[in-house]
Coordinates of C-alpha atoms and ligand atoms in Angstrom, one line a residue:
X1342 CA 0.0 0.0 0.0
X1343 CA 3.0 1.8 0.6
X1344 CA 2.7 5.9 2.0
X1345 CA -0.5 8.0 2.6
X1346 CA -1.6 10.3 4.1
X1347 CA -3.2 9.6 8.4
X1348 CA -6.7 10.3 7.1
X1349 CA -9.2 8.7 9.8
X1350 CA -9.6 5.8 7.4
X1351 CA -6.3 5.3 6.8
X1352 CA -5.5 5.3 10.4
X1353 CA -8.1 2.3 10.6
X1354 CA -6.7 0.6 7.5
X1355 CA -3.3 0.4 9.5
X1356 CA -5.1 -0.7 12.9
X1357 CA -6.4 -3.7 11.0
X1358 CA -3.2 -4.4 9.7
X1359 CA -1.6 -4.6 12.7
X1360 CA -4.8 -6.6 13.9
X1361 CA -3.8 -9.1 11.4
X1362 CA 0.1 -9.7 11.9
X1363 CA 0.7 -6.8 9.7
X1364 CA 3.4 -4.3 10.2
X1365 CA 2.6 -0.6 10.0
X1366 CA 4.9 2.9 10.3
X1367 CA 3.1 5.4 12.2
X1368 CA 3.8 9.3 13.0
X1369 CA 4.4 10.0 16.7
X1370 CA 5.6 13.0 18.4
X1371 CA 9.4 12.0 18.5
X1372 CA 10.3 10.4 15.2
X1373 CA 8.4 7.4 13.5
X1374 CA 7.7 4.1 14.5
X1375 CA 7.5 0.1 12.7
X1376 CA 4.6 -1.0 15.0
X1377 CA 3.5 -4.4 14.6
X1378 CA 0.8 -6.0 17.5
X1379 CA 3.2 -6.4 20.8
X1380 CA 0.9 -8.6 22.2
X1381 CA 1.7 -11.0 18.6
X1382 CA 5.4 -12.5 18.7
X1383 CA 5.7 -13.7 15.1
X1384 CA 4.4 -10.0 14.0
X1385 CA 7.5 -8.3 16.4
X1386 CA 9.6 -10.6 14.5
X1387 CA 8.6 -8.7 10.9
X1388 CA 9.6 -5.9 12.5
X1389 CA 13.2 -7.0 12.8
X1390 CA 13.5 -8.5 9.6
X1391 CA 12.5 -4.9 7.7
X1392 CA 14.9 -3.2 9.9
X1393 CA 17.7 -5.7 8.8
X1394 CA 18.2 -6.1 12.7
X1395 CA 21.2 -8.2 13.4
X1396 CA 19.5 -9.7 16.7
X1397 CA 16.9 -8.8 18.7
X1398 CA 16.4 -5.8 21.3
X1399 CA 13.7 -4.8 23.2
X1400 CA 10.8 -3.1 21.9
X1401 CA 9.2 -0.3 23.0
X1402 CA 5.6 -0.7 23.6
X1403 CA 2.9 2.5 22.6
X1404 CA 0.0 2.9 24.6
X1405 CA -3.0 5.3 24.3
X1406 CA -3.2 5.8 28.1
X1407 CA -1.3 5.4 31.4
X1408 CA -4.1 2.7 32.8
X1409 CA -3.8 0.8 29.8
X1410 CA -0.1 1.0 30.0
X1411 CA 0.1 0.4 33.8
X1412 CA -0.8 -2.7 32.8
X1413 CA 2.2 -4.0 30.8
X1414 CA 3.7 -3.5 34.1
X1415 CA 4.0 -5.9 36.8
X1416 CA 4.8 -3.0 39.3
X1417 CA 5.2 0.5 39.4
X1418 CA 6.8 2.5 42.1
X1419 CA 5.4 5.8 43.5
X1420 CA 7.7 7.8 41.6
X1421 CA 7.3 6.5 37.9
X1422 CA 3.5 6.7 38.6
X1423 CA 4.1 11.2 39.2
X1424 CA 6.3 10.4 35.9
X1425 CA 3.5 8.8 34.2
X1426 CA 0.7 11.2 35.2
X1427 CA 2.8 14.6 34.5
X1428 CA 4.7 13.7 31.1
X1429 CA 2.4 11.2 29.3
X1430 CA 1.2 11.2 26.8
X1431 CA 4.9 12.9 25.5
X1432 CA 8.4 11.8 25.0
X1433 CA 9.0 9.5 28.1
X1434 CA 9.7 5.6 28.1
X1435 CA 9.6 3.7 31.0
X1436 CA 11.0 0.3 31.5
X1437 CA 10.0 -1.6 34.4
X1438 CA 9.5 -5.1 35.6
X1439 CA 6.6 -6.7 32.7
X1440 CA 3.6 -8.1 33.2
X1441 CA 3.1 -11.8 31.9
X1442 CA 1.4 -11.0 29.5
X1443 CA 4.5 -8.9 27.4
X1444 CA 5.9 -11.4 24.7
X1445 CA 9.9 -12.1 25.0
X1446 CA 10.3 -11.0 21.6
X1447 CA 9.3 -7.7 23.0
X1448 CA 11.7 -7.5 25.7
X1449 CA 14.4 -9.9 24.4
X1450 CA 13.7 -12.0 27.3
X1451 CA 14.5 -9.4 29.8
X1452 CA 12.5 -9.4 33.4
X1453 CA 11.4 -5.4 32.5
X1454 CA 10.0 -3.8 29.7
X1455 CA 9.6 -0.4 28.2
X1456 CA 6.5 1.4 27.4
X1457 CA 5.2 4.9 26.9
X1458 CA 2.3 6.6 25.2
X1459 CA 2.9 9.2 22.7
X1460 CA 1.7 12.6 22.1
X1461 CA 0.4 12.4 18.1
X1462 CA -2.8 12.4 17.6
X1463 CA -2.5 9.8 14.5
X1464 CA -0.4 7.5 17.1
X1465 CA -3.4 7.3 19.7
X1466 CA -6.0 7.0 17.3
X1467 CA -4.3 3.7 15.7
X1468 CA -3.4 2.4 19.1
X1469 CA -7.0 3.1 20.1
X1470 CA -8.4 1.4 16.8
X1471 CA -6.1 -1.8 17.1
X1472 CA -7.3 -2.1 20.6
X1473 CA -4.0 -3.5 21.6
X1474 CA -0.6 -1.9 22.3
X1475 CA 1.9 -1.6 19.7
X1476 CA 5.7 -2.7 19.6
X1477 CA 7.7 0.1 17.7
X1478 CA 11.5 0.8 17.4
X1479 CA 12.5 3.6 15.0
X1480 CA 11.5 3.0 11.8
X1481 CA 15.0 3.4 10.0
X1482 CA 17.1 0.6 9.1
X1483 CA 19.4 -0.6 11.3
X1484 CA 22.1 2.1 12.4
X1485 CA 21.0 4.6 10.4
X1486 CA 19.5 7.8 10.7
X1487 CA 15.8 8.3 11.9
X1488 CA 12.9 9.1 10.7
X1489 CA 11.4 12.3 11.6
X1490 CA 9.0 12.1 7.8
X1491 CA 7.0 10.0 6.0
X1492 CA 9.3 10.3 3.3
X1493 CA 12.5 9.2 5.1
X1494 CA 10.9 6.0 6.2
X1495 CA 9.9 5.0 2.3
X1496 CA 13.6 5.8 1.8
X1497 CA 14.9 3.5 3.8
X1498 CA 12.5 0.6 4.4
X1499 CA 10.9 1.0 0.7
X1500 CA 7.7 -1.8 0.8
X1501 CA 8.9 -3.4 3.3
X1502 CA 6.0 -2.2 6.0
X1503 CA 2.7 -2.7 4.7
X1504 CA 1.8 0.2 5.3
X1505 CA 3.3 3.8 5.8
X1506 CA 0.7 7.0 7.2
X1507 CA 2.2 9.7 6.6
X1508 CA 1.2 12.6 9.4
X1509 CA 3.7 15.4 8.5
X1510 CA 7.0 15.9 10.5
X1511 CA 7.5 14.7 13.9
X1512 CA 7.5 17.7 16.3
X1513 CA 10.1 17.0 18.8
X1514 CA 12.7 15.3 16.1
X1515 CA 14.8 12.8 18.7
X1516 CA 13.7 9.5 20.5
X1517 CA 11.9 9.8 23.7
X1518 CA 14.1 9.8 27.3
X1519 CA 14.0 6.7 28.1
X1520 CA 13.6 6.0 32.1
X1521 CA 14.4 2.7 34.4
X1522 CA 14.0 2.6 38.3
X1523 CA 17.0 0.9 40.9
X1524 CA 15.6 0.8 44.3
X1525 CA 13.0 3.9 44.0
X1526 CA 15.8 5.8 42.3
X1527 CA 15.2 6.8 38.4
X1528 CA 18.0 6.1 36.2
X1529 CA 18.4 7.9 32.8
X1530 CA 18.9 4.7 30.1
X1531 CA 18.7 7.2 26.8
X1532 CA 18.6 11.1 26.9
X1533 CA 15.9 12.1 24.9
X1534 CA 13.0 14.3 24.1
X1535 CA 11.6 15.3 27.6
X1536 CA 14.8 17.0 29.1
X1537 CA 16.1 15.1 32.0
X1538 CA 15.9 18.3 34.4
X1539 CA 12.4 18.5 33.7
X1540 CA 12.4 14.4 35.1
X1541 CA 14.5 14.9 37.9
X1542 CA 12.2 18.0 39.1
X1543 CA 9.2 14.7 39.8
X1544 CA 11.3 12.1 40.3
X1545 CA 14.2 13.4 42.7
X1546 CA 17.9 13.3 41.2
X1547 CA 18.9 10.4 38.6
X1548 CA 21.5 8.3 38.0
X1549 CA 23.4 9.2 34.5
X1550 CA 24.7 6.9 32.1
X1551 CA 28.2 5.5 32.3
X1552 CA 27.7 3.1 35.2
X1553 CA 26.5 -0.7 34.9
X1554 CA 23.1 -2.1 35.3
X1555 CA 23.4 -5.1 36.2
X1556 CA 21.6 -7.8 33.9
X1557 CA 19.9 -4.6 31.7
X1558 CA 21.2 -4.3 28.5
X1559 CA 22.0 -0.7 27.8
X1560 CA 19.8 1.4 25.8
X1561 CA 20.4 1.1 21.9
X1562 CA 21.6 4.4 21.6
X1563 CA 24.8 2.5 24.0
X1564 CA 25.6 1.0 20.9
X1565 CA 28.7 2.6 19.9
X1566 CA 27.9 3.8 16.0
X1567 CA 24.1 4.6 15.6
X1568 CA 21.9 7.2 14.2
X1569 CA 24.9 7.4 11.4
X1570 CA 24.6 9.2 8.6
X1571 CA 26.5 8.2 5.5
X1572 CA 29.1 10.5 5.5
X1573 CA 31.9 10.8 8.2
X1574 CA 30.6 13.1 11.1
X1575 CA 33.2 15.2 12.8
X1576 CA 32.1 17.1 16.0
X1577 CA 33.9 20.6 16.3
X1578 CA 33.2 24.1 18.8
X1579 CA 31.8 26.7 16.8
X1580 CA 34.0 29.0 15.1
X1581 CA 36.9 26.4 15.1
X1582 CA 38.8 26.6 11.7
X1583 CA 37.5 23.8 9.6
X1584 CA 38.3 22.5 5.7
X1585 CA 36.3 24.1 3.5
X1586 CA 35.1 23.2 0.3
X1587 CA 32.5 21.0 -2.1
X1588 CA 33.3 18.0 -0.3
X1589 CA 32.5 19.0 3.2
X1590 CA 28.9 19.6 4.5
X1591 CA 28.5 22.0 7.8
X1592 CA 25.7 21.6 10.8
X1593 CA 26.0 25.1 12.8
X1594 CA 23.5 25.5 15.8
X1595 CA 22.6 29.0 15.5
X1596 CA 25.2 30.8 12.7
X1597 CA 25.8 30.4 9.7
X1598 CA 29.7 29.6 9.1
X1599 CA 32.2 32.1 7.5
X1600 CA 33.3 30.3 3.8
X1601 CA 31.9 27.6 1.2
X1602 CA 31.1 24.1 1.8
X1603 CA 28.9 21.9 -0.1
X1604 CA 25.8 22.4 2.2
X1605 CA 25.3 24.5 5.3
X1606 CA 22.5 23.4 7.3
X1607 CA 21.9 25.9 10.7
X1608 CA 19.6 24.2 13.2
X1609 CA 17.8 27.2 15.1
X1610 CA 18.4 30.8 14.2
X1611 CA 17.6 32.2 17.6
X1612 CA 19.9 29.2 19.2
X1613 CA 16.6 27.2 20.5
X1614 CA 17.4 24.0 21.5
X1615 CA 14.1 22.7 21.3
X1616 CA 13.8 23.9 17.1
X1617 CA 17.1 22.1 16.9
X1618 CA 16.3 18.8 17.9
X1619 CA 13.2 19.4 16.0
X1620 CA 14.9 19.9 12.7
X1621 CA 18.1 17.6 13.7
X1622 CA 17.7 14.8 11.7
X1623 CA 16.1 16.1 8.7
X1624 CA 19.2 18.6 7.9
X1625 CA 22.0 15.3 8.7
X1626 CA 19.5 13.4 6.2
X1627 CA 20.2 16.3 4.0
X1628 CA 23.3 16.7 4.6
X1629 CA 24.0 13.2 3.6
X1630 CA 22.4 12.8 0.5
X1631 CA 24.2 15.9 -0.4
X1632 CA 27.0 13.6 -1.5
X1633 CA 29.3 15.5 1.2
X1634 CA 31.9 13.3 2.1
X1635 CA 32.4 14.7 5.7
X1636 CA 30.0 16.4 7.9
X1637 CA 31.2 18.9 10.4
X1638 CA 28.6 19.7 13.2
X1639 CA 28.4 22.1 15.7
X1640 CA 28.4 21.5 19.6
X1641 CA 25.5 22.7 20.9
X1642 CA 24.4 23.7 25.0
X1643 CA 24.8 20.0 26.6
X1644 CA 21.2 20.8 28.6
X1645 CA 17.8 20.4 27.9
X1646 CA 17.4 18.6 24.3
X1647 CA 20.8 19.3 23.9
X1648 CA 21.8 16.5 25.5
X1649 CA 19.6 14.1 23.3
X1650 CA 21.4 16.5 20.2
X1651 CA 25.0 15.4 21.6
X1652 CA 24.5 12.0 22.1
X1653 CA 22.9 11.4 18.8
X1654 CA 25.9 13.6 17.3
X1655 CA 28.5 11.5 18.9
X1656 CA 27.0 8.3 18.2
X1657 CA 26.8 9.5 14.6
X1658 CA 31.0 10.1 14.6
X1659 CA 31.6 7.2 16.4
X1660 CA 33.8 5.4 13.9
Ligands
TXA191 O1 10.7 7.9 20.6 C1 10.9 6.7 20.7 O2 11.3 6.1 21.7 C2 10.7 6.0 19.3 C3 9.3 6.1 18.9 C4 8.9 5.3 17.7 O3 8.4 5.7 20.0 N1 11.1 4.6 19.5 C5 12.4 4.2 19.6 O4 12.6 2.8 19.6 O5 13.4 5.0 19.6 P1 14.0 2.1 19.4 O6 13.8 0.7 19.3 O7 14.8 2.8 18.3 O8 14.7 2.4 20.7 C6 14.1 1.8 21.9 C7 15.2 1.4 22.9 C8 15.8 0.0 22.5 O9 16.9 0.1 21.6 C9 16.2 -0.6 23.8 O10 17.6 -0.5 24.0 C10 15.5 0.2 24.8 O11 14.7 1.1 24.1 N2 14.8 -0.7 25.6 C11 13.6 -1.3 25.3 N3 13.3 -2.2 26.2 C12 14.2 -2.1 27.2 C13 14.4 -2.8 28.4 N4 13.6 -3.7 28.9 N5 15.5 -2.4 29.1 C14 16.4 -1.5 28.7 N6 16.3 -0.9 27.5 C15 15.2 -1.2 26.8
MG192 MG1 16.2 3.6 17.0

C-alpha cells in the first residue's frame, strides 16, 4: 500500500493491519515508528526482519493511556507513577519489571519492559483502533539515521512495511528519554526528548549513564555507531577553523559559518534548543544525500534537548 496520508480511514486501515500480523509505520511526536501488534510474537519478529536487525532488542511498547499502559507492568513504584501522570502522553519511556502478559520477543527475554504513550494524535487514534498496544523501534534501518517524515521512512524501508501513514514531521525530532528505576531511584537509560531536568524535578535526582546495570542491557543508543549518517561526522566548537570546500557539508547550531562548503544546514536561528532537535535529523539526512563526504557539526548547550542532540551527534562520529 505503501505511504498515505493519516486520514481517519487510513489510520483504521493500518489498525487492522496490525490486527492481522501486519506491520505498520506510524507518526508519533518523536520520530516514526515500525509497530506491529506487541501482544503478537511472530508479528514483532517482521519488524526486525525490515529493519535488517542483526539480533533482537527490546521493543518499546505505545500505549494510548497510562491505565492501559500500567498494565504491561508488573509493578510500578510511586515515583514513575508522578512520571507517568505529568509527562504522558509525551516523549517519556519507562522500563519496568513486565507483566506476563508482554511477549519475549518484545523484551528480548528481559525481566522489565519499556513502554510509553505518545503525544500524536494519529499515534493514539491507531493504538485506540487496534485495541491493543503496539511494539515500535525507529522506523530506520538498522544504524542509520531516523525518521522524523513519511518520506524518510519509504527511503529507507521501501515496501517493506505494509503500510506507511504519513502525518507530516515529527514535532520534537529525537527519540523519547527513556527511564528505568533501581531501588526507587530513576536512572536515565537514553537522553531524549523530555529534558532530563524536567524528570528529575518529579522524580528526585537520577542516575546518568556510564555506570552498569546489572543484567539490563544498555539502551540502543549504547551501541557505539548509531543514528549514522553516510558520510563521516566530525564534532567541532563553533567558530573552530574547519576544511572548507565542495566535499564538506556543515551543521551550525545557530550561525551560519564564515566560507563555502557543499551544504550548510543551521539548526535554530535564535539558538533554541528545542527547534534544533526538531529539525536535527532532517538537515544530517540532507546533509548526507548531499554527497558531502564529511560532515562537520556544531556542539551545541549540553542541557535540555541538547543532550539528546549530543548523544545522537556522537553516536553519529563514532567510527
Ligand atoms: O521515541 C521513541 O522512543 C521511538 C518512537 C517510535 O516511540 N522509538 C524508539 O525505539 O526509539 P528504538 O527501538 O529505536 O529504541 C528503543 C530502545 C531500544 O533500543 C532498547 O535499547 C531500549 O529502548 N529498551 C527497550 N526495552 C528495554 C528494556 N527492557 N531495558 C532496557 N532498555 C530497553
Ligand atoms: Mg532507533
Amino acid at each position: 500500500m505503501g505511504k498515505v496520508k493519516a486520514t481517519p480511514e487510513n489510520v483504521k486501515k493500518a489498525a487492522a493491519i496490525i490486527r492481522g500480523g501486519g506491520v505498520a509505520a506510524f507518526p508519533t511526536e518523536t520520530v516514526y515508528g515500525l509497530g506491529a501488534d506487541g501482544l503478537n510474537p511472530e508479528a514483532c519478529a517482521r519488524i526486525f526482519e525490515i529493519k535488517k536487525r542483526p539480533r533482537f532488542d527490546p521493543l518499546i511498547l505505545h500505549e494510548c493511556s497510562a491505565a492501559r499502559a500500567s498494565r504491561l507492568f508488573s509493578g510500578v513504584p510511586a515515583a514513575a507513577r508522578r512520571l507517568m501522570k505529568r509527562f504522558w502522553p509525551g516523549p517519556l519511556t519507562l522500563v519496568l519489571p513486565k507483566a506476563s502478559a508482554v511477549p519475549d520477543i518484545v523484551t528480548a527475554g528481559l525481566p522489565t519492559v519499556a513502554v510509553r504513550v505518545p503525544a500524536n494524535r494519529h499515534a493514539l487514534a491507531l493504538i485506540k483502533a487496534a485495541g491493543r498496544p503496539i511494539a515500535a523501534p525507529s522506523a530506520n534501518s538498522f544504524g542509520r539515521l531516523s525518521p522524523t517524515t513519511a518520506a524518510h521512512v519509504q527511503k529507507q524501508l521501501g515496501c517493506g512495511p505494509d503500510i506507511i501513514l504519513d502525518g507530516g514531521r515529527t514535532a520534537i525530532g529525537v527519540e523519547s528519554t527513556i527511564i528505568t528505576f533501581e531501588g526507587g531511584r530513576p536512572v536515565l537509560l537514553r537522553p531524549g526528548g523530555l529534558p532530563l531536568e524536567e524528570i528529575e524535578k518529579v522524580a528526585g535526582p537520577a542516575v546518568k549513564q556510564g555506570r552498569s546495570y546489572g543484567r539490563t542491557p544498555p539502551a540502543p543508543g549504547c551501541l557505539k555507531k548509531h543514528y549514522a549518517p553516510r558520510s563521516k561526522l566530525v564534532i567541532i566548537t563553533p567558530g573552530q577553523a574547519v576544511k572548507q570546500g565542495a566535499r564538506t557539508g556543515y551543521l551550525a547550531f545557530s550561525k551560519e559559518p564564515a566560507g563555502k562548503f557543499r551544504m550548510v544546514k543551521v539548526l535554530s536561528r535564535s539558538g533554541d534548543l528545542r527547534e534544533a532537535a526538531a529539525g536535527l535529523f532532517s538537515a544530517l539526512h540532507q546533509l548526507e544525500a548531499s554527497g558531502a563526504a564529511v560532515i562537520y557539526a556544531e556542539r551545541v548547550p549540553a542541557h535540555g534537548l541538547g543532550r539528546a542532540i549530543m548523544d545522537r551527534l556522537g553516536r553519529a562520529s563514532a567510527a
